[in-house]
PDB file of C-alpha atoms in Angstrom:
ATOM      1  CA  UNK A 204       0.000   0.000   0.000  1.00 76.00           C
ATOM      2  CA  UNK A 205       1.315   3.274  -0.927  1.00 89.00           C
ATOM      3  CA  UNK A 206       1.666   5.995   1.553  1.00 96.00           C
ATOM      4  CA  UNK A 207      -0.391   9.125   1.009  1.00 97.00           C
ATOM      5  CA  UNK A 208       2.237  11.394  -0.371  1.00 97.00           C
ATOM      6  CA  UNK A 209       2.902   8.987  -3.103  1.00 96.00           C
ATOM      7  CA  UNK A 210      -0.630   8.589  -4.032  1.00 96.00           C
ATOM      8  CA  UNK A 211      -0.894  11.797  -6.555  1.00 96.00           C
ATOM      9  CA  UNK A 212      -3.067  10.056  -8.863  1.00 96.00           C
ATOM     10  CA  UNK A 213      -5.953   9.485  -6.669  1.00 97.00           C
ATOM     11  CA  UNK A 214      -8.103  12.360  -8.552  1.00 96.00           C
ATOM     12  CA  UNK A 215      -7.488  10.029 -11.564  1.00 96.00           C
ATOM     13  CA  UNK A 216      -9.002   6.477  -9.890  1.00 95.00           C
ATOM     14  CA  UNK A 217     -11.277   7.648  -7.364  1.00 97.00           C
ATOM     15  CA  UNK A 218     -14.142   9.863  -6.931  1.00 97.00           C
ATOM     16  CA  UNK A 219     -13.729  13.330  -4.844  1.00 97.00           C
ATOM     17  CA  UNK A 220     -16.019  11.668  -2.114  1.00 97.00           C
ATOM     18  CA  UNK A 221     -13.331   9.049  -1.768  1.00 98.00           C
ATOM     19  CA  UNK A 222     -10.519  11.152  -1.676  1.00 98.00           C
ATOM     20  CA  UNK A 223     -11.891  13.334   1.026  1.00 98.00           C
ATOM     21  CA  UNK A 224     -13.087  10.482   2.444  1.00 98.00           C
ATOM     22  CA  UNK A 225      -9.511   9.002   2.423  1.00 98.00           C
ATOM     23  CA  UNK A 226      -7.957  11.971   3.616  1.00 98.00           C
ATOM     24  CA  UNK A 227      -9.862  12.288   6.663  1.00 97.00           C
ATOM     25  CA  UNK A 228      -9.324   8.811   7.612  1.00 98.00           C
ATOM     26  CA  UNK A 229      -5.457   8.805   7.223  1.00 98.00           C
ATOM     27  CA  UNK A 230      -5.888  12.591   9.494  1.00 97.00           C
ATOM     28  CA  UNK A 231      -7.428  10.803  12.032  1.00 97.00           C
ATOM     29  CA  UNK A 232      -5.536   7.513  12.220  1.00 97.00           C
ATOM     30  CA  UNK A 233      -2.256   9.612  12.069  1.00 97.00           C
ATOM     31  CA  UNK A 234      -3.276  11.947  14.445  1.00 96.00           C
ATOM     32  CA  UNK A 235      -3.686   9.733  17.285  1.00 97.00           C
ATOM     33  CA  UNK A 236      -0.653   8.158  16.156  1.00 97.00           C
ATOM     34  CA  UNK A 237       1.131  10.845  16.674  1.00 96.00           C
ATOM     35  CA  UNK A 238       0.127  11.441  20.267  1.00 95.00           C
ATOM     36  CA  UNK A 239       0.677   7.863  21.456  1.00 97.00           C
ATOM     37  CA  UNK A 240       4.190   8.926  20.309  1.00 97.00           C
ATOM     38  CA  UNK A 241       4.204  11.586  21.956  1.00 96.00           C
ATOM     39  CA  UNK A 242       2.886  10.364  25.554  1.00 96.00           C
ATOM     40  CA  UNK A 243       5.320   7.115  25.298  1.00 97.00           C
ATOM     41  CA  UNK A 244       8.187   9.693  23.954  1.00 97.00           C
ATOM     42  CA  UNK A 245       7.145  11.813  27.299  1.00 96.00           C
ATOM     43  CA  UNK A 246       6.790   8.285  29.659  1.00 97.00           C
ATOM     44  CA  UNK A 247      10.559   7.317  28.457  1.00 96.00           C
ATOM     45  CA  UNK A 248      11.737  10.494  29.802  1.00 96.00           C
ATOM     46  CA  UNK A 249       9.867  10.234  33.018  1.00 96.00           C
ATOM     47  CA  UNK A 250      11.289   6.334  33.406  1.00 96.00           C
ATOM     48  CA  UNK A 251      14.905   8.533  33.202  1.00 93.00           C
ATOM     49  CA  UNK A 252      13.673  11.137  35.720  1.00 94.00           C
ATOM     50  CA  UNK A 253      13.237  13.920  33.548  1.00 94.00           C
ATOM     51  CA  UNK A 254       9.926  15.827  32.330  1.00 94.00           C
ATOM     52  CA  UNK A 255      10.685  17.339  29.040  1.00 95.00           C
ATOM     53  CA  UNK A 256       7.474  19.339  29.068  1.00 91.00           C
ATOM     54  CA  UNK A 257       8.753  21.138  31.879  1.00 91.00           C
ATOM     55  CA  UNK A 258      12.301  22.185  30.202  1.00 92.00           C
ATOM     56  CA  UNK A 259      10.521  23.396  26.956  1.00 92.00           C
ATOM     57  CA  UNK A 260       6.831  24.420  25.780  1.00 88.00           C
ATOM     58  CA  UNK A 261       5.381  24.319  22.221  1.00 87.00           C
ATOM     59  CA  UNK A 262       3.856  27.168  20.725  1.00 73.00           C
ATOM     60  CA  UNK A 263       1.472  25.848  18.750  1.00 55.00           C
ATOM     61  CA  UNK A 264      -0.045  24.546  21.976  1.00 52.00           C
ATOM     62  CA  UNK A 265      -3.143  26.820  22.736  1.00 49.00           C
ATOM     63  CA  UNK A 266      -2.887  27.116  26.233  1.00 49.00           C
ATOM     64  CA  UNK A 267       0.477  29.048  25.708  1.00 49.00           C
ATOM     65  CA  UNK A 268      -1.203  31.330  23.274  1.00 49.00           C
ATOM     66  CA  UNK A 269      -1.579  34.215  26.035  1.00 50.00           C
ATOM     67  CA  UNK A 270       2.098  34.604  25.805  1.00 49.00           C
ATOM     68  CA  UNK A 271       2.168  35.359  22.252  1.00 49.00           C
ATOM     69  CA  UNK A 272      -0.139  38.221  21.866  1.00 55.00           C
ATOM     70  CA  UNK A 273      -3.776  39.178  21.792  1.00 72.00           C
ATOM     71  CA  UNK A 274      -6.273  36.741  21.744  1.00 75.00           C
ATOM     72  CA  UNK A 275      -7.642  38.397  18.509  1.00 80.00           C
ATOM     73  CA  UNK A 276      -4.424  38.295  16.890  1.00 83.00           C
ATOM     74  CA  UNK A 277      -3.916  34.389  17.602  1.00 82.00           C
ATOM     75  CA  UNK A 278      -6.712  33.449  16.369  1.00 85.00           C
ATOM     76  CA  UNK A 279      -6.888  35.113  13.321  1.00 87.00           C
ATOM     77  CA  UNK A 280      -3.289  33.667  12.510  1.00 89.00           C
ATOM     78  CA  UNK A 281      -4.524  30.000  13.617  1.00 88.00           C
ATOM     79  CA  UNK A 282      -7.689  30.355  11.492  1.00 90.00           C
ATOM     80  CA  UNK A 283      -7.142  32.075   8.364  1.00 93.00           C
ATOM     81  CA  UNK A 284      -3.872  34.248   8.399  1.00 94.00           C
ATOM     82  CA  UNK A 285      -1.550  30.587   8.528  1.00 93.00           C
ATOM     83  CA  UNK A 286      -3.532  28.330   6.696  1.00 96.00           C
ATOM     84  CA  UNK A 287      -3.815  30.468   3.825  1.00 97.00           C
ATOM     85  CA  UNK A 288       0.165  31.482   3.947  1.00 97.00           C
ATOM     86  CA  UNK A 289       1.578  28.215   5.274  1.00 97.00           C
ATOM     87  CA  UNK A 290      -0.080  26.751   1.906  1.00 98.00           C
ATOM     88  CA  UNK A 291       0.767  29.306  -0.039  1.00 98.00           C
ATOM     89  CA  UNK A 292       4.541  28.357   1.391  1.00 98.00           C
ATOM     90  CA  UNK A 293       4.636  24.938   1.284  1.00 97.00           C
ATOM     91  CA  UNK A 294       2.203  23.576  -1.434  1.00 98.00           C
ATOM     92  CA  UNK A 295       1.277  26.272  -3.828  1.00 98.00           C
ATOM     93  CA  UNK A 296       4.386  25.897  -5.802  1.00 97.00           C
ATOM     94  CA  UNK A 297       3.583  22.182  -5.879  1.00 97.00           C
ATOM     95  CA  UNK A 298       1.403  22.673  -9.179  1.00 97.00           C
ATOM     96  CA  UNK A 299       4.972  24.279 -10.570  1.00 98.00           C
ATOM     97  CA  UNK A 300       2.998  26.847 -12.287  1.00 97.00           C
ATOM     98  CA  UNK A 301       5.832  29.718 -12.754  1.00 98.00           C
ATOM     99  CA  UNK A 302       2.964  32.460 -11.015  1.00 97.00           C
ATOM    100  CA  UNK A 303       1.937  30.004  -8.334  1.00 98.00           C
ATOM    101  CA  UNK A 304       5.848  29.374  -7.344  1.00 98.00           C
ATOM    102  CA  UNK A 305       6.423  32.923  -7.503  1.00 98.00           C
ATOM    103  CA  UNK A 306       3.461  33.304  -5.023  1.00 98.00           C
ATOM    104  CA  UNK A 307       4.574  31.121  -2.463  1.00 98.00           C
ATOM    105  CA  UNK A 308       8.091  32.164  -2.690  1.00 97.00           C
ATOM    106  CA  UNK A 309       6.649  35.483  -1.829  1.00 98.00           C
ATOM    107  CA  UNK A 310       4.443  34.354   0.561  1.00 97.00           C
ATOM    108  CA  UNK A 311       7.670  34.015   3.078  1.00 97.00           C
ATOM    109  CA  UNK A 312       8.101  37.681   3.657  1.00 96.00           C
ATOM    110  CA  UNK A 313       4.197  38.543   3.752  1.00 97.00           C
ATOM    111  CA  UNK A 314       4.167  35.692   6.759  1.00 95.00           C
ATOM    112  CA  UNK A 315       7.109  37.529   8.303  1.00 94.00           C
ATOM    113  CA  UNK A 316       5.214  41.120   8.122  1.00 94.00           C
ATOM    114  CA  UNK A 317       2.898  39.408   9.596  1.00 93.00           C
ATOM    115  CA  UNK A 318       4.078  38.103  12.453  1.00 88.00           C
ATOM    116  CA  UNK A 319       5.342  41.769  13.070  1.00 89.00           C
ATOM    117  CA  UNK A 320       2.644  43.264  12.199  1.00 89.00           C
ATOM    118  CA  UNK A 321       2.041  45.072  15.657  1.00 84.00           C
ATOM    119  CA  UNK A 322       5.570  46.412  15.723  1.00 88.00           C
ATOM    120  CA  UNK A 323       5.609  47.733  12.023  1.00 90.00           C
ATOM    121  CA  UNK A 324       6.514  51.829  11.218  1.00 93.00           C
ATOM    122  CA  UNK A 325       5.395  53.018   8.189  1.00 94.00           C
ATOM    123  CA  UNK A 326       9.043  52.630   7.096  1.00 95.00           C
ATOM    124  CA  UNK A 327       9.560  49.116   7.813  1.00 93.00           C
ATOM    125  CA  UNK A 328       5.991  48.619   5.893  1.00 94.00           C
ATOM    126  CA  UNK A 329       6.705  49.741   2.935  1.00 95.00           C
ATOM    127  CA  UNK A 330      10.345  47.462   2.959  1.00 95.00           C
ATOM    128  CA  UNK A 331       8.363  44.401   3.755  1.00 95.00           C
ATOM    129  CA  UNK A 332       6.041  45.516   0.859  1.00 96.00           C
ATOM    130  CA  UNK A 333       8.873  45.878  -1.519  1.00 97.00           C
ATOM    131  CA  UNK A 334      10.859  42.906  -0.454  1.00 97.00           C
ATOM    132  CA  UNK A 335       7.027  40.646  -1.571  1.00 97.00           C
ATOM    133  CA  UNK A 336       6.904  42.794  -4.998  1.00 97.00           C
ATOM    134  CA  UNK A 337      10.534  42.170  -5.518  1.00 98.00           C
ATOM    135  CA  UNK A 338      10.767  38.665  -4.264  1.00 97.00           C
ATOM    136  CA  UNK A 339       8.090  38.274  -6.832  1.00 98.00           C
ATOM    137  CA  UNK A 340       8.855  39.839  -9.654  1.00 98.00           C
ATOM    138  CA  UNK A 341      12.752  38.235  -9.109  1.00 97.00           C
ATOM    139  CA  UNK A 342      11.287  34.614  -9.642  1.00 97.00           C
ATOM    140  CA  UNK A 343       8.667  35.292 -12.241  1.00 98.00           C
ATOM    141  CA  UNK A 344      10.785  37.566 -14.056  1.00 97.00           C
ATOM    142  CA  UNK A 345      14.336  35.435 -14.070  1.00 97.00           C
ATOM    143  CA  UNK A 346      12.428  31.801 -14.677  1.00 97.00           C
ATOM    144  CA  UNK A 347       9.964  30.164 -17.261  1.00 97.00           C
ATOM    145  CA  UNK A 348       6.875  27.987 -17.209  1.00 97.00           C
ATOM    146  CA  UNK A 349       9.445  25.922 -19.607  1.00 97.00           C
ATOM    147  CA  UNK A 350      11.763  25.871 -17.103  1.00 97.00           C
ATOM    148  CA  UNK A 351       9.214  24.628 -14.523  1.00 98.00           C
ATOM    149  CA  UNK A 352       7.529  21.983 -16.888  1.00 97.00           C
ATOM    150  CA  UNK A 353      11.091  20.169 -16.982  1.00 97.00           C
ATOM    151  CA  UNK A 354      11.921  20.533 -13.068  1.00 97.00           C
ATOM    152  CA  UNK A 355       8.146  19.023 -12.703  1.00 97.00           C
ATOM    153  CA  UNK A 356       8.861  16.239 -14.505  1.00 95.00           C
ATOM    154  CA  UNK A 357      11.882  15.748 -13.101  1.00 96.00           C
ATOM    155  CA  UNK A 358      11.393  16.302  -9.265  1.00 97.00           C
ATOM    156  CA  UNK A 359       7.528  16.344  -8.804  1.00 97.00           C
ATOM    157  CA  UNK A 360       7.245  13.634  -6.090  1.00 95.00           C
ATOM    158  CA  UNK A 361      10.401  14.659  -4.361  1.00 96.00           C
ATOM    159  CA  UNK A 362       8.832  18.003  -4.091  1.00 97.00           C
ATOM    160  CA  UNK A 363       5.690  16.662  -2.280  1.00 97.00           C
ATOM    161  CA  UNK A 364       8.105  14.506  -0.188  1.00 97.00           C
ATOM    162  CA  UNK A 365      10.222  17.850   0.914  1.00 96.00           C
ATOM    163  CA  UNK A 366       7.262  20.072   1.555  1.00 96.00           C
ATOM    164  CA  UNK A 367       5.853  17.888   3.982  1.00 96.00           C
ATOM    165  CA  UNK A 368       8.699  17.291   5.411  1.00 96.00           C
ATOM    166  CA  UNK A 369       9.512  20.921   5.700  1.00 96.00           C
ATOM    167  CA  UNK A 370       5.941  21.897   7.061  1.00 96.00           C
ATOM    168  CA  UNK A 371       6.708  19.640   9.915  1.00 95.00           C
ATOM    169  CA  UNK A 372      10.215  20.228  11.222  1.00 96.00           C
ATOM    170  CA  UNK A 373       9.410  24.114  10.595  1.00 95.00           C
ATOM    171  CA  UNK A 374       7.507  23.649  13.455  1.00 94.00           C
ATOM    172  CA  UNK A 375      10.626  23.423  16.111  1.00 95.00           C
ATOM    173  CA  UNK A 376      10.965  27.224  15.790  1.00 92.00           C
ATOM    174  CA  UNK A 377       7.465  27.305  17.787  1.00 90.00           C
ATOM    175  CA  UNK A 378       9.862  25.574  20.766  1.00 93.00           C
ATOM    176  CA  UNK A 379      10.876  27.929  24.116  1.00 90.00           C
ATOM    177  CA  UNK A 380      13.969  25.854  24.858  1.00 92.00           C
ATOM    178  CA  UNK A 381      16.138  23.575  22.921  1.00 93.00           C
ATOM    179  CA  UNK A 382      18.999  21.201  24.286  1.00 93.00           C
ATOM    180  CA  UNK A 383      20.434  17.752  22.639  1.00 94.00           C
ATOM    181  CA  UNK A 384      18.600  15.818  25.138  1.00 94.00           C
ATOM    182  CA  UNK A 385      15.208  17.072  23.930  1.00 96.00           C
ATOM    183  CA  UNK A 386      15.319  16.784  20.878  1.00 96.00           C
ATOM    184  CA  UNK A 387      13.430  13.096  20.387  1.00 96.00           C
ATOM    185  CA  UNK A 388      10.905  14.785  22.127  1.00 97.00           C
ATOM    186  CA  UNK A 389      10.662  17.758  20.152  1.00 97.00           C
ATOM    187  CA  UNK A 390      10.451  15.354  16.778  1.00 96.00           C
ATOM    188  CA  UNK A 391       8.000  13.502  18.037  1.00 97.00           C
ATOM    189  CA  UNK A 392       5.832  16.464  19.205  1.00 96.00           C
ATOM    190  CA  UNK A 393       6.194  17.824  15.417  1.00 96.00           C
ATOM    191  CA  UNK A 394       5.356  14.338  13.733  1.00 96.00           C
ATOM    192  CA  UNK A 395       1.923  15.606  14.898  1.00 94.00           C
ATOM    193  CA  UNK A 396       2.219  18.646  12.178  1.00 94.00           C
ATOM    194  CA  UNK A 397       4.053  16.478  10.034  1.00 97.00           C
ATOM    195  CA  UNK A 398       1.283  14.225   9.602  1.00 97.00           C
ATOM    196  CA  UNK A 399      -1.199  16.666   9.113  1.00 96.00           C
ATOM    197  CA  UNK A 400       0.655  17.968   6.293  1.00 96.00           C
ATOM    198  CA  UNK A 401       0.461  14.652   4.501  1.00 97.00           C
ATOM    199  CA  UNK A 402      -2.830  14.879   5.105  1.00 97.00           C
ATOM    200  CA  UNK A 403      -3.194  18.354   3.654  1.00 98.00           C
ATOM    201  CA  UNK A 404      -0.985  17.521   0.826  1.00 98.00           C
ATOM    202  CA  UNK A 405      -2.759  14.706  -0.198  1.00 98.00           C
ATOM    203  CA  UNK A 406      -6.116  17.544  -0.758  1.00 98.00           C
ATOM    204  CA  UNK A 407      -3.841  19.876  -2.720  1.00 98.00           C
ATOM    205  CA  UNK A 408      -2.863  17.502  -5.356  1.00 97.00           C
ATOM    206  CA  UNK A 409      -5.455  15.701  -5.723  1.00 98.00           C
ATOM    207  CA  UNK A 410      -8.391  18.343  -5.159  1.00 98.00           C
ATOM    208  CA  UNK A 411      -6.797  21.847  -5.546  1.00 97.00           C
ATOM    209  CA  UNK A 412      -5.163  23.963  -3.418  1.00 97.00           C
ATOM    210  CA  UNK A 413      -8.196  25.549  -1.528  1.00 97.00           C
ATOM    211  CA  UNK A 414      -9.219  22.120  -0.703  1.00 98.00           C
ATOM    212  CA  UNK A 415      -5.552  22.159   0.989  1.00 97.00           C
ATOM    213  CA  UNK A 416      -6.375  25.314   2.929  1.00 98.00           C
ATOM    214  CA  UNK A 417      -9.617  24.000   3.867  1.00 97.00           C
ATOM    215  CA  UNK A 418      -8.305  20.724   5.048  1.00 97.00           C
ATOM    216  CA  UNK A 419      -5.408  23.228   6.910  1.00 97.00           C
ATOM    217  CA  UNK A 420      -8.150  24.944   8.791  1.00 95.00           C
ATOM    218  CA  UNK A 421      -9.773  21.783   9.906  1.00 95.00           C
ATOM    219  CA  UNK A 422      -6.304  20.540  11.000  1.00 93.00           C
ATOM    220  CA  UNK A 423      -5.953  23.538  13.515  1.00 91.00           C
ATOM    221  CA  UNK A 424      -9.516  23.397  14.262  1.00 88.00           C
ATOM    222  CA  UNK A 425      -8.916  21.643  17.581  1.00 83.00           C
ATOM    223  CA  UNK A 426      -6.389  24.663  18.458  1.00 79.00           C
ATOM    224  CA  UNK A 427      -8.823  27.317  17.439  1.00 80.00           C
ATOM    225  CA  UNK A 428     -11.769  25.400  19.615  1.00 81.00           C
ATOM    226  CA  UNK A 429      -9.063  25.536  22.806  1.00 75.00           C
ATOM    227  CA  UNK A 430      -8.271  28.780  22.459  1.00 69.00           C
ATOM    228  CA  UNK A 431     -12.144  29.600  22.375  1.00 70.00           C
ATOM    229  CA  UNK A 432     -12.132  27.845  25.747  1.00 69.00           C
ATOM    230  CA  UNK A 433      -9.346  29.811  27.442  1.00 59.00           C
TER     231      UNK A 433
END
């Protein structure tokens, strides 16, 4: 059985009810995969004495979401602002559509102005805004949809492979605290993410990349409901 980042000719063989379908089912199995790794990762730990939730917190855990701004703010970020830009990022450029890379390549510094969005002059604006028209115009200008048509054939499915990847060990920036001895922990917190991403992968090139964002949103949807609760 193939895993679900090589299956990228599903939209070919099955109906879209099956594929969603599919998808879910993988999202669910995986995710409770993910956190039996993560409680037996935290039990070895303990068997050794040490807590490693107590020497570092993850960011992308909700109840830490006071710490990183208003409530408003988080939310919108969890909700729309990083589904929309994380796919943008990591799985736009996956239909290697010269416009559509040049989007997500762009997409980096309009996350960044984002995240500083509270802290932004006028000044430092408009840079941000240049660096996204530049960073844009610099890989739709200097490439071709030629050029992308050969490096699709060539390195399509390693592409999927690395962006999923990617979208999951990105997620050790949202770490406190990092030491050697933490850092099975940390990778098996972020196979949660990692997972996900397969998950959301599988919608974008099979369905479209709204049906990524939309499969993105559900992903975080347990976030967003916790940080409803706080």
């Amino acid at each position: 059985m193939k895993f679900i980042l090589s299956r990228t000719d599903d939209n070919y063989i099955h109906s879209k009810k099956w594929i969603v379908g599919y998808g879910l089912l993988f999202w669910l199995i995986s995710r409770i995969i993910a956190m039996l790794l993560v409680i037996g990762c935290v039990a070895v730990y303990n068997t050794f004495g040490m807590n490693p939730e107590t020497h570092t917190t993850f960011a992308g855990n909700p109840e830490t979401a006071r710490t990183l701004g208003s409530m408003t703010y988080v939310l919108l970020t969890v909700s729309i602002v990083a589904p929309v830009l994380e796919e943008c990022i990591f799985r736009l450029g996956l239909s290697f559509k010269r416009w559509q890379v040049a989007i997500a390549v762009a997409s980096i510094p309009t996350y960044i102005l984002w995240q500083h969005i509270s802290s932004l002059t006028i000044v430092s604006a408009l840079l941000y805004i240049a660096s996204i028209i530049a960073v844009f115009s610099l890989v739709y200008g200097l490439t071709s949809d030629s050029l992308w048509d050969e490096l699709k054939k060539t390195y399509y499915k390693s592409t999927i492979w690395f962006s999923a990847i990617a979208f999951g060990l990105i997620h050790l920036i949202a770490f406190s605290n990092y030491s050697l001895s933490l850092v099975p922990y940390m990778l098996c917190v972020v196979s949660v993410p990692f997972f996900g991403g397969c998950a959301i992968t599988y919608y974008r090139i099979n369905l479209g990349f709204w049906w990524g964002v939309g499969m993105h949103i559900f992903n975080n949807l347990p976030a967003i409901i916790l940080l409803f609760s706080l």
